[in-house]
mmCIF file of C-alpha atoms in Angstrom:
data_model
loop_
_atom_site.group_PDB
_atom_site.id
_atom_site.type_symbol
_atom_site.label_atom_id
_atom_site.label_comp_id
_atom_site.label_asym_id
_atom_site.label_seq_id
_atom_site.Cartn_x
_atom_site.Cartn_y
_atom_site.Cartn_z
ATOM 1 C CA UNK A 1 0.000 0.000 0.000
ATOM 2 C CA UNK A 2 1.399 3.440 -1.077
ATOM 3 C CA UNK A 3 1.962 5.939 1.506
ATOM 4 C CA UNK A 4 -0.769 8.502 1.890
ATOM 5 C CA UNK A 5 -0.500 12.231 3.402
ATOM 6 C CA UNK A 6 -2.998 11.447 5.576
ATOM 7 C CA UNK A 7 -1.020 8.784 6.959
ATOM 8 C CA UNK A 8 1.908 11.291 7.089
ATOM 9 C CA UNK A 9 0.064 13.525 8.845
ATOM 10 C CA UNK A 10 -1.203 11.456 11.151
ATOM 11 C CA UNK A 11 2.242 10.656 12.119
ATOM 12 C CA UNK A 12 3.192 14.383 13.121
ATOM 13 C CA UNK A 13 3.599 14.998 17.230
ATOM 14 C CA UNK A 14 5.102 18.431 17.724
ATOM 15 C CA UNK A 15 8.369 18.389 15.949
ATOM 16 C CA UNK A 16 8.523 14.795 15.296
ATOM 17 C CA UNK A 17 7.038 12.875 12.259
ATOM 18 C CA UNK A 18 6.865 9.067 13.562
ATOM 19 C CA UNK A 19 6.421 6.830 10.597
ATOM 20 C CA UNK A 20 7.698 3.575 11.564
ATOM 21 C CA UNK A 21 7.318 -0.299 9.809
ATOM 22 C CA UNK A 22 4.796 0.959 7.554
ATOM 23 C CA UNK A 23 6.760 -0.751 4.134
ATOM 24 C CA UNK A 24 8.123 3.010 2.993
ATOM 25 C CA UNK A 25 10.253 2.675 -0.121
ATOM 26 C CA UNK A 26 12.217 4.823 -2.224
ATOM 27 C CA UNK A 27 8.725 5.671 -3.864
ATOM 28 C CA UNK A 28 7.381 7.299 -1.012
ATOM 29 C CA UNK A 29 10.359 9.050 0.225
ATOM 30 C CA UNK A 30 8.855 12.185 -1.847
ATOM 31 C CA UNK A 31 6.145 12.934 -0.678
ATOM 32 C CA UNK A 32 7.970 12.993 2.612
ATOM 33 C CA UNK A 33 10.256 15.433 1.632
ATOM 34 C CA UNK A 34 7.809 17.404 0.420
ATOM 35 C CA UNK A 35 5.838 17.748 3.271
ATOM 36 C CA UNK A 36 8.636 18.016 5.644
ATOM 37 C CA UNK A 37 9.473 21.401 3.452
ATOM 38 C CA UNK A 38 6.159 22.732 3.509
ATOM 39 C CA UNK A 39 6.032 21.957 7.710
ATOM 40 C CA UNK A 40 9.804 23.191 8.905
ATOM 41 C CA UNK A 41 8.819 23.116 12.409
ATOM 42 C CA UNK A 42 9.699 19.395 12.098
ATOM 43 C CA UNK A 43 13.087 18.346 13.401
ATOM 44 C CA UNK A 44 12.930 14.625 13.969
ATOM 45 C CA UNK A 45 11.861 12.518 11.430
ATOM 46 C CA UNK A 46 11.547 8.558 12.342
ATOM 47 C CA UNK A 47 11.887 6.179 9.171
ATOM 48 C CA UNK A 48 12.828 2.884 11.353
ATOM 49 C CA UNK A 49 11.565 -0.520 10.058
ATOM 50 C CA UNK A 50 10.948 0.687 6.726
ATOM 51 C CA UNK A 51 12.400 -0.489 3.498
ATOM 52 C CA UNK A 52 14.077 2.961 2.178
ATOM 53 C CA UNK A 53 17.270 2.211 0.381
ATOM 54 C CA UNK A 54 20.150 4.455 -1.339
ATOM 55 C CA UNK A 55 18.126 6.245 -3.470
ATOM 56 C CA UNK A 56 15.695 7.130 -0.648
ATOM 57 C CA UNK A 57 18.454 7.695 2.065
ATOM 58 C CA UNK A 58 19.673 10.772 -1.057
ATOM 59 C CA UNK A 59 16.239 12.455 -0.754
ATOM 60 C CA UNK A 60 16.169 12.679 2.877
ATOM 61 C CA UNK A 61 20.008 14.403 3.592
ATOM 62 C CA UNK A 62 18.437 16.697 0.893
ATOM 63 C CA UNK A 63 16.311 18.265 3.559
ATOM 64 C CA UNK A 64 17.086 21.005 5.471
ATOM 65 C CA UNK A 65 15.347 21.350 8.660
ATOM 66 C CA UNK A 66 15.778 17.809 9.842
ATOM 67 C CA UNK A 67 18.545 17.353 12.943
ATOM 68 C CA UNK A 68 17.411 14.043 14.441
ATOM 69 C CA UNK A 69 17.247 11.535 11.629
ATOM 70 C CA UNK A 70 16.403 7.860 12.561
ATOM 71 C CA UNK A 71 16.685 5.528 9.382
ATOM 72 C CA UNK A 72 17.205 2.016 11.118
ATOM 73 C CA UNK A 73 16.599 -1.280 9.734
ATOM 74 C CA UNK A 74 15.947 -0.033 6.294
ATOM 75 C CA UNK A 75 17.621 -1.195 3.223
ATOM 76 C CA UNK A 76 20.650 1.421 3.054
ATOM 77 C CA UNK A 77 23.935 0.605 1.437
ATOM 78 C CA UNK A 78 27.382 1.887 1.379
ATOM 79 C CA UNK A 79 26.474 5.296 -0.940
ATOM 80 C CA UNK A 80 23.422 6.349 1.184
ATOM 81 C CA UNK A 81 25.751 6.153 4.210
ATOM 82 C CA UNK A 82 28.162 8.024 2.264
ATOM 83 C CA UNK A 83 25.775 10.286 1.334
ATOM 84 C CA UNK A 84 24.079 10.861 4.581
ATOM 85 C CA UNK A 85 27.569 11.599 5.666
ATOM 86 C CA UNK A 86 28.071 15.131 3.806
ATOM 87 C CA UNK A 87 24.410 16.061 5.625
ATOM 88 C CA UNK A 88 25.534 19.423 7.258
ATOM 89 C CA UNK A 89 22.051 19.473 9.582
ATOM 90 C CA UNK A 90 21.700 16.111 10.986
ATOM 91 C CA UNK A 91 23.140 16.069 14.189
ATOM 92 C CA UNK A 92 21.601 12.681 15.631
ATOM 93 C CA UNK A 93 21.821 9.840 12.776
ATOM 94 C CA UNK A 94 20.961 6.153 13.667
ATOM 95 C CA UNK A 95 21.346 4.316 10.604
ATOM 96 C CA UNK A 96 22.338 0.716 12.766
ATOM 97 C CA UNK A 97 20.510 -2.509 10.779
ATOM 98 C CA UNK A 98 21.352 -0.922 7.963
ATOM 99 C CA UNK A 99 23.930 -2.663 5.486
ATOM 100 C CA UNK A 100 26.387 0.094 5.059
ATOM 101 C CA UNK A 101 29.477 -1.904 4.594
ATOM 102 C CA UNK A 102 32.852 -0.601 5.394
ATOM 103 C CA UNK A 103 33.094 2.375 3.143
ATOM 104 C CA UNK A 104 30.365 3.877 5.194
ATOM 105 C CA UNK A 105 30.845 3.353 8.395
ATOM 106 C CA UNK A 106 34.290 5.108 7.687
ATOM 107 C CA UNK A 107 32.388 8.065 5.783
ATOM 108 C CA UNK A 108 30.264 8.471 8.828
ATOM 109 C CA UNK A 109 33.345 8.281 11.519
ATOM 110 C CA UNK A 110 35.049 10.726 9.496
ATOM 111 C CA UNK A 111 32.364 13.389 9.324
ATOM 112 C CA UNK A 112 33.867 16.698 11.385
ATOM 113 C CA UNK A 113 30.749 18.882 10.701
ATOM 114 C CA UNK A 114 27.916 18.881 13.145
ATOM 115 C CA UNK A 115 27.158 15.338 13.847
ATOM 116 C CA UNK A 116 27.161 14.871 17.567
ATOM 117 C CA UNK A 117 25.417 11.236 17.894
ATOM 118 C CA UNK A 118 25.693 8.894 15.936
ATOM 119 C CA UNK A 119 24.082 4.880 15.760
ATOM 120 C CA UNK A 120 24.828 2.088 13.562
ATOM 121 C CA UNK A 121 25.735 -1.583 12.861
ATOM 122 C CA UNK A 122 29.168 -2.850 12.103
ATOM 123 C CA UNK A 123 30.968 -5.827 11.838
ATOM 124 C CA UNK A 124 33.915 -7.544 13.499
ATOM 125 C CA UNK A 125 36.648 -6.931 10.494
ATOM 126 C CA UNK A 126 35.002 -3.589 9.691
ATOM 127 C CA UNK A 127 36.437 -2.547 13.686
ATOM 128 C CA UNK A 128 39.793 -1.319 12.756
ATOM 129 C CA UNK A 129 39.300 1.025 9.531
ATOM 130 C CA UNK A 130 36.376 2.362 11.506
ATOM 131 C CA UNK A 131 38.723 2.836 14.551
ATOM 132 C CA UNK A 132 41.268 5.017 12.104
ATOM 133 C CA UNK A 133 38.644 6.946 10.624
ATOM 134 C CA UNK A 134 36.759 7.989 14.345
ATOM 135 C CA UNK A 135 40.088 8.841 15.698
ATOM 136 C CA UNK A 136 39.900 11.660 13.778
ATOM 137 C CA UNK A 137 36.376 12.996 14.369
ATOM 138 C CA UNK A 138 35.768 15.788 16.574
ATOM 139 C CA UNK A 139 31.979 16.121 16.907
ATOM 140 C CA UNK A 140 30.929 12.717 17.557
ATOM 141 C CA UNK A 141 30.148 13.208 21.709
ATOM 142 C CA UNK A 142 27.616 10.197 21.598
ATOM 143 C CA UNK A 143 28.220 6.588 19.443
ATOM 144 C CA UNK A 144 26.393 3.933 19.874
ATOM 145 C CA UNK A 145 26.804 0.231 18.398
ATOM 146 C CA UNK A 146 24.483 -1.707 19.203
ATOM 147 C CA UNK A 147 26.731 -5.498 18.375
ATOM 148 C CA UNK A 148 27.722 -7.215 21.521
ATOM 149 C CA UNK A 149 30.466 -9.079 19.587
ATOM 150 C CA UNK A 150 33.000 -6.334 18.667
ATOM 151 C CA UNK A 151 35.312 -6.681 22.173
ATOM 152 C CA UNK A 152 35.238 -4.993 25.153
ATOM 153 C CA UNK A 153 38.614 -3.408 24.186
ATOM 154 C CA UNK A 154 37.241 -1.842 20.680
ATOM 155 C CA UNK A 155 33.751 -0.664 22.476
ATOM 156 C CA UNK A 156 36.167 1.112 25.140
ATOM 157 C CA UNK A 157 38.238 2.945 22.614
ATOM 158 C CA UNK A 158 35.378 4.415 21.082
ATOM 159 C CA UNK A 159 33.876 5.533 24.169
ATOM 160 C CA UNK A 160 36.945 6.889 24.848
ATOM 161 C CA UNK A 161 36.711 8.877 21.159
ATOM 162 C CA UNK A 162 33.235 10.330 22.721
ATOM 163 C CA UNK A 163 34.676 11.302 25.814
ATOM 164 C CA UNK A 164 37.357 12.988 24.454
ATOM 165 C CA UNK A 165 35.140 14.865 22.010
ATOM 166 C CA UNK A 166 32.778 16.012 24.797
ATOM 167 C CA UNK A 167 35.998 17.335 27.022
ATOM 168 C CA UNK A 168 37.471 19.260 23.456
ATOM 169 C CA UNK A 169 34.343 20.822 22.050
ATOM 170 C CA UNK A 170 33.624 23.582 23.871
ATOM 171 C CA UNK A 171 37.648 24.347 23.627
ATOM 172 C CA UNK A 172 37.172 23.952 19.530
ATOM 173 C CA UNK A 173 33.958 26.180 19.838
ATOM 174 C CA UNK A 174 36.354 28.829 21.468
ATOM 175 C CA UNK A 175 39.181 28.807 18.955
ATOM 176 C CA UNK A 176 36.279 28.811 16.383
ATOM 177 C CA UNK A 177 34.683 32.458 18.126
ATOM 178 C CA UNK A 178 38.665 33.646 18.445
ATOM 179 C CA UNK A 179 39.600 32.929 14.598
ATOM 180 C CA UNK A 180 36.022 34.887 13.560
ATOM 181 C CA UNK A 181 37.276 37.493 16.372
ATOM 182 C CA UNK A 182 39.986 38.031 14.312
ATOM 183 C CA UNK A 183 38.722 37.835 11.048
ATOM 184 C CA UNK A 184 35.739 39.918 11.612
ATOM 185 C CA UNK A 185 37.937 43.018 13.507
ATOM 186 C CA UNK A 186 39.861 43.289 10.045
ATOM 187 C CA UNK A 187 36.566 45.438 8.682
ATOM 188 C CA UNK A 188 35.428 46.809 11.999
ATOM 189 C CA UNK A 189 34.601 50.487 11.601
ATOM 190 C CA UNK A 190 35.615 53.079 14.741
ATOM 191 C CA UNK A 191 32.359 53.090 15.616
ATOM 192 C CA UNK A 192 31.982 49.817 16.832
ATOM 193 C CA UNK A 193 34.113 49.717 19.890
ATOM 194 C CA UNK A 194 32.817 52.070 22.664
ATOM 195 C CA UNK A 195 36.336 52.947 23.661
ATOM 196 C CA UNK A 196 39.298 54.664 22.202
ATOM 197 C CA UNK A 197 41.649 51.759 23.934
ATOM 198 C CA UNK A 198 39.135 49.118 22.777
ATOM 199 C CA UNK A 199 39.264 50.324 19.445
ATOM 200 C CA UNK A 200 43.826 50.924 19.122
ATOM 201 C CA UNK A 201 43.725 47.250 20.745
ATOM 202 C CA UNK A 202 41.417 45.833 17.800
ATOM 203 C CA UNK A 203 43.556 47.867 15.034
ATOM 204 C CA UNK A 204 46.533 46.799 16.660
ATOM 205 C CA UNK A 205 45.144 43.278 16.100
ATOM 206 C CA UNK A 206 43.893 43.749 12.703
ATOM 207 C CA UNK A 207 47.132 44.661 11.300
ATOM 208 C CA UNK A 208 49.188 41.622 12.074
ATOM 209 C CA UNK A 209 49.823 38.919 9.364
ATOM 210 C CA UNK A 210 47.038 36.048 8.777
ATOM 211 C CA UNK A 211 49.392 33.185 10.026
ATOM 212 C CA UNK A 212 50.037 35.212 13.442
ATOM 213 C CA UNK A 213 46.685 35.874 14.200
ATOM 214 C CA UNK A 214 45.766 31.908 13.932
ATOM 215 C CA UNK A 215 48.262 31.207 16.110
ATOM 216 C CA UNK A 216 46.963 33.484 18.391
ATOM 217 C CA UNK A 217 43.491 32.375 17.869
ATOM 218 C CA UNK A 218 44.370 28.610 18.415
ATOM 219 C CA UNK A 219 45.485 29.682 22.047
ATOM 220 C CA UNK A 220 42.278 30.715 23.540
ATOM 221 C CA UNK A 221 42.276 32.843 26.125
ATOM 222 C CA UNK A 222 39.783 32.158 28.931
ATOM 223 C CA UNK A 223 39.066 36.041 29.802
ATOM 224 C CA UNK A 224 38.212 37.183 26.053
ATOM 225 C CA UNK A 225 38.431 40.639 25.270
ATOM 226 C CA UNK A 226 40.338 42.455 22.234
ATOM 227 C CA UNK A 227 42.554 44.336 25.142
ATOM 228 C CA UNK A 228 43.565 40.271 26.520
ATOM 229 C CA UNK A 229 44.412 39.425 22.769
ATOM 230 C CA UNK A 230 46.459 42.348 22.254
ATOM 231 C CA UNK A 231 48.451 42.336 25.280
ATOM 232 C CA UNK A 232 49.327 38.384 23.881
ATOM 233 C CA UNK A 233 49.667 39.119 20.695
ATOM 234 C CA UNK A 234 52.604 41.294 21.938
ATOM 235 C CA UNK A 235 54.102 38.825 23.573
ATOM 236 C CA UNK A 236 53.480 36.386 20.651
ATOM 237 C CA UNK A 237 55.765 38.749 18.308
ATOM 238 C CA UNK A 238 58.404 38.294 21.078
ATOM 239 C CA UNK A 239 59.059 35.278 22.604
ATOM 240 C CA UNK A 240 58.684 31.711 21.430
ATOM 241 C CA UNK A 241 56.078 29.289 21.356
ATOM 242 C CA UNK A 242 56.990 27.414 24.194
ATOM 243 C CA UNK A 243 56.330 30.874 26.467
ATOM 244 C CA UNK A 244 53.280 31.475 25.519
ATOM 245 C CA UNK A 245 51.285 29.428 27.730
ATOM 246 C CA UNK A 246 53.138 31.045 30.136
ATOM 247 C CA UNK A 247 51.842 34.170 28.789
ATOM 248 C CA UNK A 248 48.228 33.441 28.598
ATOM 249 C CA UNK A 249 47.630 32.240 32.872
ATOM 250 C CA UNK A 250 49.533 35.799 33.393
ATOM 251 C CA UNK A 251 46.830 37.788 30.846
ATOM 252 C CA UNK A 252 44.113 35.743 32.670
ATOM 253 C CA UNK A 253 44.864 36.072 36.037
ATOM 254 C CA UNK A 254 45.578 40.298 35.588
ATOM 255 C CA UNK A 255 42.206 40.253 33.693
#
């Protein structure tokens, strides 16, 4: 039986459209689409049990209001993962029961954009490449895999992986606000600073070299404000590296 937008609707509670084991294909992914564009106010959208495959899994990182997207035990491959991957507005994917092979389990471990949970199936020889590949993630603060047969040493290093993402990301987050800091204070007018000292401290800063300023800018300072970053940046241009954390507790404790 094709899928109906009554049925849709009928699915819809709050922000979440709930359409699970009701034999959606590629067919019907659509009219899904299209009625998750005409109703943005929905951020979850709950696929499980379904029979959506590649084609299907395409249409739905299309979308752009979903950030919860829960696509297990459907019928996607290796190139929906992949493509589900380069979503830049899903933050929660489960895609476990899916059979995503190797390739995209890696695609999905090595997404750095805004994916912060992430669920899915893998198997025993598929443990190491998808080891490499989360090693280097940054966003991924919650993984679940759902297999009881991977090894309590393999499910430990990945929790490890989300622990250490949890602990770095508001650090990341800061270096993020201190790089546009920089950036943004090269086209600042005199009329946006309040102050005359504010204002020499963000010219000052806007007139050193691109490579300086993220260096600067990857040593966050915990008491930001443009007169901090100048006072470092002066102390950047004059001692080495290995001073300048050094440098920084003596800006933050004077601040």
């Amino acid at each position: 039986m094709s899928l109906t937008l009554k049925t849709i609707q009928a699915g819809v509670s709050g922000t979440t459209l709930r359409l699970r084991s009701l034999t959606i294909n590629d067919k019907d992914v659509p009219l899904i689409c299209d009625f998750l564009s005409k109703n943005p106010h929905i951020t979850t959208l709950d696929v499980i049990g379904n029979k959506i495959g590649d084609a299907g899994a395409e249409m739905l990182a299309g979308t752009k209001t979903i950030t919860t997207l829960l696509v297990a035990a459907n019928k996607i491959g290796a190139k929906g993962a992949k493509i589900l991957a380069r979503n830049e507005s899903i933050a929660e994917l489960n895609i476990a029961g899916n059979k995503i092979e190797t390739a995209g389990a890696i695609a999905l471990a090595e997404n750095n954009r805004t994916r912060t949970k992430l669920k899915l199936s893998i198997r025993p020889d598929e443990r190491q490449p998808f080891l490499a590949a989360l090693k280097k993630n940054t966003t991924l603060t919650e993984i679940i895999i759902p297999q009881q047969h991977l090894g309590n040493e393999f499910m430990n290093t990945v929790a490890k992986i989300a622990h250490r993402n949890r602990v770095k990301l508001p650090v990341m987050n800061s270096m993020l606000l201190a790089r546009s800091f920089f950036q943004a204070q090269r086209s600042w007018s005199s009329s946006v600073l309040a102050h005359e000292e504010e204002r020499m401290d963000a010219c000052s800063l806007g007139k050193l070299p691109q490579e300086l300023t993220e260096k600067i800018a990857s040593h966050t300072l915990s008491n930001f404000n443009v007169h901090n970053y100048r006072l470092f940046s002066e102390y950047v241009v004059s001692y080495d590296e290995a001073d300048w954390e050094i440098a920084k507790e003596t800006i933050a404790f004077a601040g």
